[in-house]
């Protein structure tokens, strides 16, 4: 090897034995021993570690060959990153880091080595690269494991993963809820669906707490957005009832009706999470008869059945809230809900079962039993909370109906029979004047 004083005037190249004055031996516990021919002035300039090792103050500086060979011990998995770091000491740091770093994982490895070797310039280049490029999920996890131990210079890499202040979260949420309850053009339906999914995710408690807890201001804004959606829905229902039977116009409106129903079904999920279901429940109760009339005017073909199924889904959520006393409503309105929706649900369930049996295997019609079971339970709960005479009227209609199998009101029938049989005795024992 030549001394540093005899360096050629041209640029140095790593691995050039004719001009090298230093060997870096990269060694691992597994026995790997790689020799890299380097130039001391390059390493001293770019690395505090090598500057210290090659200085006169290093304890072994007077030992023969100690300044011509530096041993660096590393993990087997990091050896290639050490070689990469040494190579990067020789290139212009202004070059494109995309060409220099070869991906996120490789850059993380080089960054770890640059931190160990004390190379602020190389650290800065790796940080700039990692801040600018996209990460895959697995790479994010590796970054989270790696960066916290590399000091303040690398911490800016984590900027995109830092918690967001609540004011920013609220602004995003409110903007998203306005868009998610709007009526954009058909070309933007996918965007609206995505916004709806993220809003639901923001409010869901899973392994982590919900992203925000809604206060009165947020709930008020959500209510206003849902009111606007309900107003458009009600206006469409009226136009479907009042407008002459124009096939082209009606087909377009039915498509829009399906879109509104999907939005309302989603809105039920959001309102339930925020404990503000009352608005949609009251509106659905008032619009129930109109909704049923609209669907009585259309044919029971498969695409309409899908829309009817969406109506059933919303009705199930509304009846469940009423049946379990989450939203309190007068007896007359609860009775009307049963009288309006019980026949609709019976017929719709029968049509869907027939369509499935006939091979019309639309995925939208392939519902599991959970929807029908929850709907049946809601009906039973509401019926059992009605006056006995009203219960008897409903049960009479059920027992005489051809669709007696669904909903199965056996539980309500059993309770009604028991209550009716023991009514006089039970009330007399408490001195009731109605006996």
Coordinates of C-alpha atoms in Angstrom, one line a residue:
X1 CA 0.0 0.0 0.0
X2 CA 1.1 3.5 -0.6
X3 CA 1.1 6.2 2.1
X4 CA -1.4 9.0 2.0
X5 CA 1.3 11.3 0.8
X6 CA 1.6 9.4 -2.4
X7 CA -2.0 9.4 -3.4
X8 CA -2.7 9.9 -7.1
X9 CA -4.2 13.2 -8.2
X10 CA -7.2 11.4 -9.6
X11 CA -10.3 10.4 -7.6
X12 CA -9.9 7.5 -5.2
X13 CA -11.9 4.4 -5.7
X14 CA -12.9 1.9 -3.0
X15 CA -11.2 -1.4 -3.5
X16 CA -8.3 0.1 -5.5
X17 CA -5.3 -1.7 -4.0
X18 CA -2.8 0.4 -6.0
X19 CA -3.7 3.6 -4.1
X20 CA -5.2 2.2 -0.9
X21 CA -3.4 2.9 2.4
X22 CA -5.9 1.2 4.7
X23 CA -7.7 -2.1 4.9
X24 CA -11.0 -2.3 6.7
X25 CA -11.6 -5.9 7.9
X26 CA -15.3 -6.5 8.5
X27 CA -15.6 -9.5 10.8
X28 CA -18.6 -11.4 12.2
X29 CA -19.0 -14.0 15.0
X30 CA -19.9 -16.5 12.4
X31 CA -16.3 -16.3 11.1
X32 CA -16.8 -14.1 8.0
X33 CA -13.8 -11.8 7.3
X34 CA -14.2 -9.4 4.4
X35 CA -11.3 -7.1 3.5
X36 CA -12.2 -3.7 2.0
X37 CA -9.3 -1.6 0.6
X38 CA -9.9 2.0 1.4
X39 CA -8.2 5.4 1.8
X40 CA -7.7 6.8 5.2
X41 CA -8.4 10.4 4.3
X42 CA -11.8 9.5 2.8
X43 CA -12.8 7.6 6.0
X44 CA -11.4 10.2 8.3
X45 CA -13.4 12.9 6.5
X46 CA -16.7 11.0 6.6
X47 CA -16.6 9.0 9.8
X48 CA -15.9 10.0 13.4
X49 CA -15.3 6.4 14.2
X50 CA -12.5 6.1 11.7
X51 CA -11.1 9.5 12.5
X52 CA -10.7 8.4 16.1
X53 CA -9.3 5.0 15.2
X54 CA -6.7 6.5 12.9
X55 CA -5.7 9.4 15.2
X56 CA -2.5 9.6 17.3
X57 CA -4.7 9.6 20.4
X58 CA -6.0 6.1 19.8
X59 CA -4.3 3.7 22.3
X60 CA -3.0 1.3 19.7
X61 CA -1.8 3.9 17.2
X62 CA 1.9 3.0 17.8
X63 CA 1.4 -0.7 17.3
X64 CA 2.8 -1.9 14.0
X65 CA 0.1 -2.0 11.2
X66 CA -2.6 -0.7 13.5
X67 CA -3.0 2.4 11.3
X68 CA -3.0 0.3 8.1
X69 CA -5.7 -2.1 9.2
X70 CA -8.9 -1.4 11.1
X71 CA -11.0 -4.3 12.3
X72 CA -14.8 -3.7 12.6
X73 CA -16.9 -6.3 14.2
X74 CA -20.6 -6.5 13.2
X75 CA -23.6 -8.7 13.0
X76 CA -23.7 -11.0 10.0
X77 CA -27.0 -9.3 8.8
X78 CA -25.2 -5.9 8.9
X79 CA -22.1 -6.7 7.0
X80 CA -23.4 -5.8 3.6
X81 CA -24.7 -2.6 5.0
X82 CA -21.2 -1.7 6.3
X83 CA -19.8 -2.3 2.8
X84 CA -22.5 -0.1 1.3
X85 CA -21.7 2.6 3.8
X86 CA -18.0 2.5 3.0
X87 CA -18.9 2.8 -0.7
X88 CA -21.1 5.8 -0.1
X89 CA -18.2 7.6 1.6
X90 CA -16.6 7.7 -1.9
X91 CA -19.6 9.1 -3.9
X92 CA -20.8 12.6 -4.1
X93 CA -23.4 13.0 -1.5
X94 CA -25.4 15.2 -3.8
X95 CA -26.2 12.3 -6.1
X96 CA -29.7 10.9 -6.2
X97 CA -30.3 8.9 -3.0
X98 CA -32.7 6.7 -5.0
X99 CA -29.6 5.5 -6.9
X100 CA -27.5 5.3 -3.8
X101 CA -29.8 3.7 -1.3
X102 CA -31.7 1.0 -3.3
X103 CA -34.9 0.9 -1.2
X104 CA -36.2 1.5 2.3
X105 CA -34.8 -1.7 4.0
X106 CA -31.3 -1.2 2.6
X107 CA -31.4 2.5 3.6
X108 CA -32.4 1.6 7.1
X109 CA -29.4 -0.8 7.3
X110 CA -27.0 1.9 6.0
X111 CA -28.5 4.4 8.4
X112 CA -27.8 2.1 11.4
X113 CA -24.2 1.7 10.2
X114 CA -23.8 5.4 9.6
X115 CA -25.0 6.0 13.1
X116 CA -22.5 3.5 14.5
X117 CA -19.6 5.0 12.4
X118 CA -20.5 8.6 13.3
X119 CA -21.2 9.9 9.8
X120 CA -23.6 12.9 10.1
X121 CA -23.5 13.5 6.3
X122 CA -24.5 10.0 5.5
X123 CA -27.1 10.0 8.2
X124 CA -28.6 13.1 6.8
X125 CA -28.8 11.7 3.3
X126 CA -30.5 8.5 4.5
X127 CA -32.9 10.5 6.5
X128 CA -33.8 12.7 3.5
X129 CA -34.4 9.6 1.4
X130 CA -36.6 7.8 4.0
X131 CA -38.6 11.0 4.6
X132 CA -39.4 11.3 0.9
X133 CA -40.2 7.8 -0.3
X134 CA -43.4 5.7 0.4
X135 CA -43.3 2.8 2.9
X136 CA -45.0 -0.5 2.9
X137 CA -46.6 -1.6 6.1
X138 CA -43.8 -4.1 7.0
X139 CA -41.3 -1.3 6.3
X140 CA -43.2 1.0 8.7
X141 CA -42.8 -1.6 11.5
X142 CA -39.1 -2.0 10.9
X143 CA -38.7 1.8 10.9
X144 CA -40.5 2.0 14.2
X145 CA -38.2 -0.6 15.6
X146 CA -35.0 1.0 14.3
X147 CA -35.3 4.8 14.4
X148 CA -35.9 5.5 18.1
X149 CA -32.4 4.2 18.9
X150 CA -30.6 6.3 16.4
X151 CA -30.7 9.7 18.0
X152 CA -32.4 13.0 17.3
X153 CA -31.0 13.4 13.8
X154 CA -33.1 10.5 12.6
X155 CA -36.3 11.2 14.6
X156 CA -37.7 13.4 11.8
X157 CA -38.3 10.2 9.8
X158 CA -41.1 9.4 12.2
X159 CA -43.0 12.6 11.4
X160 CA -45.6 10.8 9.3
X161 CA -46.3 8.3 12.1
X162 CA -46.8 10.8 14.9
X163 CA -50.1 11.3 16.6
X164 CA -52.2 14.1 15.2
X165 CA -53.7 16.8 17.4
X166 CA -57.4 16.6 18.1
X167 CA -58.2 19.8 16.3
X168 CA -56.8 18.4 13.0
X169 CA -58.7 15.1 13.6
X170 CA -62.0 16.9 14.1
X171 CA -61.5 19.0 10.9
X172 CA -60.8 15.9 8.9
X173 CA -63.8 14.0 10.4
X174 CA -66.2 16.9 9.8
X175 CA -65.1 17.3 6.2
X176 CA -65.4 13.6 5.6
X177 CA -68.9 13.3 7.2
X178 CA -70.1 16.1 4.9
X179 CA -68.8 14.4 1.9
X180 CA -70.0 10.9 3.0
X181 CA -73.6 12.1 3.4
X182 CA -73.6 14.1 0.2
X183 CA -74.9 13.1 -3.2
X184 CA -72.0 13.2 -5.6
X185 CA -72.0 12.1 -9.2
X186 CA -71.9 8.4 -9.9
X187 CA -68.2 8.7 -10.8
X188 CA -67.4 9.6 -7.2
X189 CA -69.4 6.9 -5.5
X190 CA -66.2 4.9 -4.8
X191 CA -64.6 7.9 -3.1
X192 CA -67.7 8.4 -1.0
X193 CA -67.7 4.7 0.0
X194 CA -64.1 5.0 1.0
X195 CA -64.8 8.1 3.1
X196 CA -67.7 6.2 4.9
X197 CA -65.4 3.3 5.7
X198 CA -62.8 5.5 7.2
X199 CA -65.3 7.4 9.3
X200 CA -66.5 4.2 10.7
X201 CA -63.0 3.1 11.4
X202 CA -62.2 6.4 13.2
X203 CA -65.1 5.7 15.6
X204 CA -64.4 2.0 16.1
X205 CA -62.8 0.7 19.2
X206 CA -60.5 -2.2 18.4
X207 CA -57.0 -2.8 19.6
X208 CA -56.8 0.9 19.8
X209 CA -59.2 3.5 21.2
X210 CA -61.4 5.4 18.7
X211 CA -59.5 8.2 17.0
X212 CA -61.9 10.8 18.4
X213 CA -64.6 11.0 21.0
X214 CA -67.5 13.0 19.7
X215 CA -68.6 16.0 21.7
X216 CA -71.9 17.9 21.4
X217 CA -70.5 20.1 18.5
X218 CA -69.5 17.0 16.5
X219 CA -72.8 15.2 17.2
X220 CA -74.7 18.3 16.1
X221 CA -72.8 18.5 12.8
X222 CA -73.4 14.8 12.2
X223 CA -77.1 15.3 12.9
X224 CA -77.3 18.1 10.4
X225 CA -75.6 16.1 7.7
X226 CA -78.0 13.1 8.3
X227 CA -80.9 15.5 8.3
X228 CA -79.9 16.7 4.8
X229 CA -79.6 13.2 3.6
X230 CA -83.0 12.3 5.0
X231 CA -84.5 15.4 3.4
X232 CA -83.2 14.3 0.0
X233 CA -84.4 10.8 0.6
X234 CA -87.9 12.0 1.6
X235 CA -88.1 14.2 -1.5
X236 CA -87.2 11.3 -3.7
X237 CA -89.9 9.1 -2.2
X238 CA -92.5 11.8 -2.8
X239 CA -91.5 12.2 -6.4
X240 CA -91.7 8.4 -7.0
X241 CA -95.2 8.4 -5.7
X242 CA -96.5 11.5 -7.4
X243 CA -94.7 11.3 -10.8
X244 CA -96.4 9.5 -13.7
X245 CA -95.1 6.1 -14.5
X246 CA -92.2 7.0 -16.9
X247 CA -89.9 4.0 -17.1
X248 CA -86.7 5.9 -17.9
X249 CA -87.2 8.5 -15.2
X250 CA -88.3 5.9 -12.6
X251 CA -85.4 3.6 -13.3
X252 CA -82.9 6.5 -12.7
X253 CA -84.7 7.4 -9.5
X254 CA -84.8 3.8 -8.2
X255 CA -81.0 3.8 -8.8
X256 CA -80.7 7.0 -6.7
X257 CA -83.0 5.5 -4.1
X258 CA -80.7 2.5 -3.8
X259 CA -77.8 4.9 -3.3
X260 CA -79.7 6.8 -0.6
X261 CA -80.6 3.5 1.2
X262 CA -77.0 2.4 1.2
X263 CA -76.0 5.8 2.7
X264 CA -78.7 5.5 5.4
X265 CA -77.7 2.0 6.3
X266 CA -74.2 3.3 6.8
X267 CA -75.4 6.3 8.7
X268 CA -77.2 4.0 11.2
X269 CA -73.8 2.5 12.0
X270 CA -72.3 6.0 12.6
X271 CA -75.3 7.3 14.6
X272 CA -75.3 4.2 16.8
X273 CA -71.6 4.7 17.7
X274 CA -72.4 8.3 18.6
X275 CA -75.6 7.4 20.5
X276 CA -77.7 9.7 18.4
X277 CA -80.0 7.3 16.5
X278 CA -83.2 9.2 17.4
X279 CA -83.2 11.4 14.3
X280 CA -83.1 8.6 11.8
X281 CA -85.5 6.5 13.8
X282 CA -88.2 9.2 14.0
X283 CA -87.8 9.9 10.3
X284 CA -88.0 6.3 9.3
X285 CA -91.2 5.9 11.4
X286 CA -92.8 8.8 9.7
X287 CA -91.7 7.7 6.2
X288 CA -92.5 4.0 6.7
X289 CA -95.9 3.9 4.9
X290 CA -94.5 5.9 1.9
X291 CA -91.5 3.6 1.6
X292 CA -93.7 0.5 1.5
X293 CA -96.1 2.1 -1.0
X294 CA -93.1 3.0 -3.3
X295 CA -92.0 -0.6 -3.3
X296 CA -95.5 -1.9 -3.9
X297 CA -95.4 -0.1 -7.2
X298 CA -92.3 -1.8 -8.6
X299 CA -91.9 -5.4 -9.8
X300 CA -90.2 -8.0 -7.6
X301 CA -87.3 -8.6 -10.0
X302 CA -83.9 -9.4 -8.6
X303 CA -82.4 -5.9 -8.8
X304 CA -85.4 -4.5 -6.9
X305 CA -85.1 -7.3 -4.4
X306 CA -81.6 -6.1 -3.6
X307 CA -82.9 -2.7 -2.9
X308 CA -85.7 -4.1 -0.8
X309 CA -83.1 -6.0 1.2
X310 CA -81.3 -2.8 2.0
X311 CA -84.7 -1.4 3.2
X312 CA -85.0 -4.5 5.5
X313 CA -81.5 -3.9 6.8
X314 CA -82.3 -0.3 7.8
X315 CA -85.7 -1.3 9.2
X316 CA -84.0 -4.0 11.4
X317 CA -81.7 -1.4 12.9
X318 CA -84.6 1.0 13.5
X319 CA -86.8 -1.7 15.1
X320 CA -84.0 -2.9 17.2
X321 CA -83.5 0.6 18.7
X322 CA -87.2 0.9 19.3
X323 CA -87.6 -2.7 20.6
X324 CA -84.9 -2.3 23.2
X325 CA -86.0 1.1 24.4
X326 CA -83.0 3.0 23.1
X327 CA -85.4 5.5 21.4
X328 CA -88.7 5.9 23.2
X329 CA -91.8 6.4 21.1
X330 CA -95.6 6.4 21.8
X331 CA -97.5 3.1 21.7
X332 CA -99.5 4.1 18.6
X333 CA -96.4 4.7 16.6
X334 CA -94.8 1.4 17.7
X335 CA -98.0 -0.4 16.8
X336 CA -98.0 1.2 13.4
X337 CA -94.4 0.2 12.8
X338 CA -95.3 -3.5 13.4
X339 CA -98.4 -3.3 11.2
X340 CA -96.5 -1.6 8.3
X341 CA -93.3 -3.6 8.4
X342 CA -94.4 -7.1 9.4
X343 CA -96.2 -7.7 6.0
X344 CA -93.3 -6.1 4.0
X345 CA -90.7 -8.2 5.8
X346 CA -92.7 -11.4 5.4
X347 CA -93.1 -11.0 1.6
X348 CA -89.6 -9.8 1.0
X349 CA -88.1 -12.7 2.9
X350 CA -90.2 -15.1 0.9
X351 CA -89.2 -13.5 -2.4
X352 CA -85.5 -13.6 -1.5
X353 CA -85.7 -17.2 -0.5
X354 CA -87.5 -18.0 -3.8
X355 CA -85.0 -16.1 -5.9
X356 CA -82.1 -17.9 -4.2
X357 CA -83.8 -21.3 -4.7
X358 CA -84.4 -20.5 -8.4
X359 CA -80.6 -19.9 -8.9
X360 CA -80.7 -16.2 -8.9
X361 CA -77.5 -16.2 -6.9
X362 CA -76.8 -12.5 -6.6
X363 CA -74.3 -12.0 -3.9
X364 CA -76.4 -9.2 -2.5
X365 CA -79.2 -11.6 -1.8
X366 CA -77.0 -14.1 0.0
X367 CA -77.5 -12.8 3.5
X368 CA -76.7 -14.9 6.6
X369 CA -79.3 -15.6 9.3
X370 CA -78.1 -12.8 11.6
X371 CA -80.1 -10.1 9.9
X372 CA -83.3 -12.1 9.9
X373 CA -82.7 -13.2 13.5
X374 CA -82.1 -9.7 14.8
X375 CA -85.2 -8.5 13.0
X376 CA -87.3 -11.3 14.4
X377 CA -86.1 -10.5 17.9
X378 CA -86.9 -6.8 17.4
X379 CA -90.4 -7.6 16.3
X380 CA -91.0 -9.9 19.3
X381 CA -89.7 -7.2 21.7
X382 CA -91.9 -4.5 20.3
X383 CA -95.0 -6.7 20.2
X384 CA -94.6 -7.8 23.8
X385 CA -94.4 -4.1 24.9
X386 CA -97.8 -3.4 23.2
X387 CA -101.2 -3.6 25.0
X388 CA -102.5 -7.1 25.2
X389 CA -105.4 -6.6 22.8
X390 CA -103.0 -5.2 20.1
X391 CA -100.8 -8.2 20.7
X392 CA -103.7 -10.5 20.2
X393 CA -104.6 -8.8 16.9
X394 CA -101.1 -9.2 15.6
X395 CA -100.8 -12.8 16.7
X396 CA -104.2 -13.7 15.0
X397 CA -102.9 -12.2 11.7
X398 CA -99.6 -14.2 12.1
X399 CA -101.4 -17.5 12.8
X400 CA -103.6 -17.1 9.7
X401 CA -100.8 -15.9 7.4
X402 CA -99.2 -18.1 4.8
X403 CA -95.8 -16.8 5.8
X404 CA -96.1 -18.0 9.3
X405 CA -92.6 -19.4 9.4
X406 CA -91.1 -15.9 9.3
X407 CA -91.0 -14.0 11.4
X408 CA -91.5 -16.7 14.0
X409 CA -93.6 -15.1 16.7
X410 CA -93.8 -18.2 18.9
X411 CA -92.1 -16.5 21.8
X412 CA -94.5 -13.6 21.7
X413 CA -97.4 -16.1 21.5
X414 CA -96.2 -18.0 24.5
X415 CA -95.8 -14.9 26.6
X416 CA -99.2 -13.5 25.5
X417 CA -100.9 -16.8 26.4
X418 CA -99.3 -16.8 29.9
X419 CA -100.0 -13.2 30.6
X420 CA -103.6 -13.5 29.4
X421 CA -104.3 -16.6 31.4
X422 CA -102.9 -15.3 34.7
X423 CA -103.8 -11.6 34.2
X424 CA -106.9 -11.5 36.5
X425 CA -105.2 -13.4 39.3
X426 CA -102.0 -11.3 39.1
X427 CA -103.8 -8.0 38.9
X428 CA -106.2 -8.9 41.7
X429 CA -103.4 -9.9 44.0
X430 CA -102.1 -6.3 43.7
X431 CA -105.6 -4.7 44.0
X432 CA -105.9 -3.4 40.5
X433 CA -109.2 -1.8 39.8
X434 CA -109.2 -3.0 36.2
X435 CA -110.0 -6.7 37.1

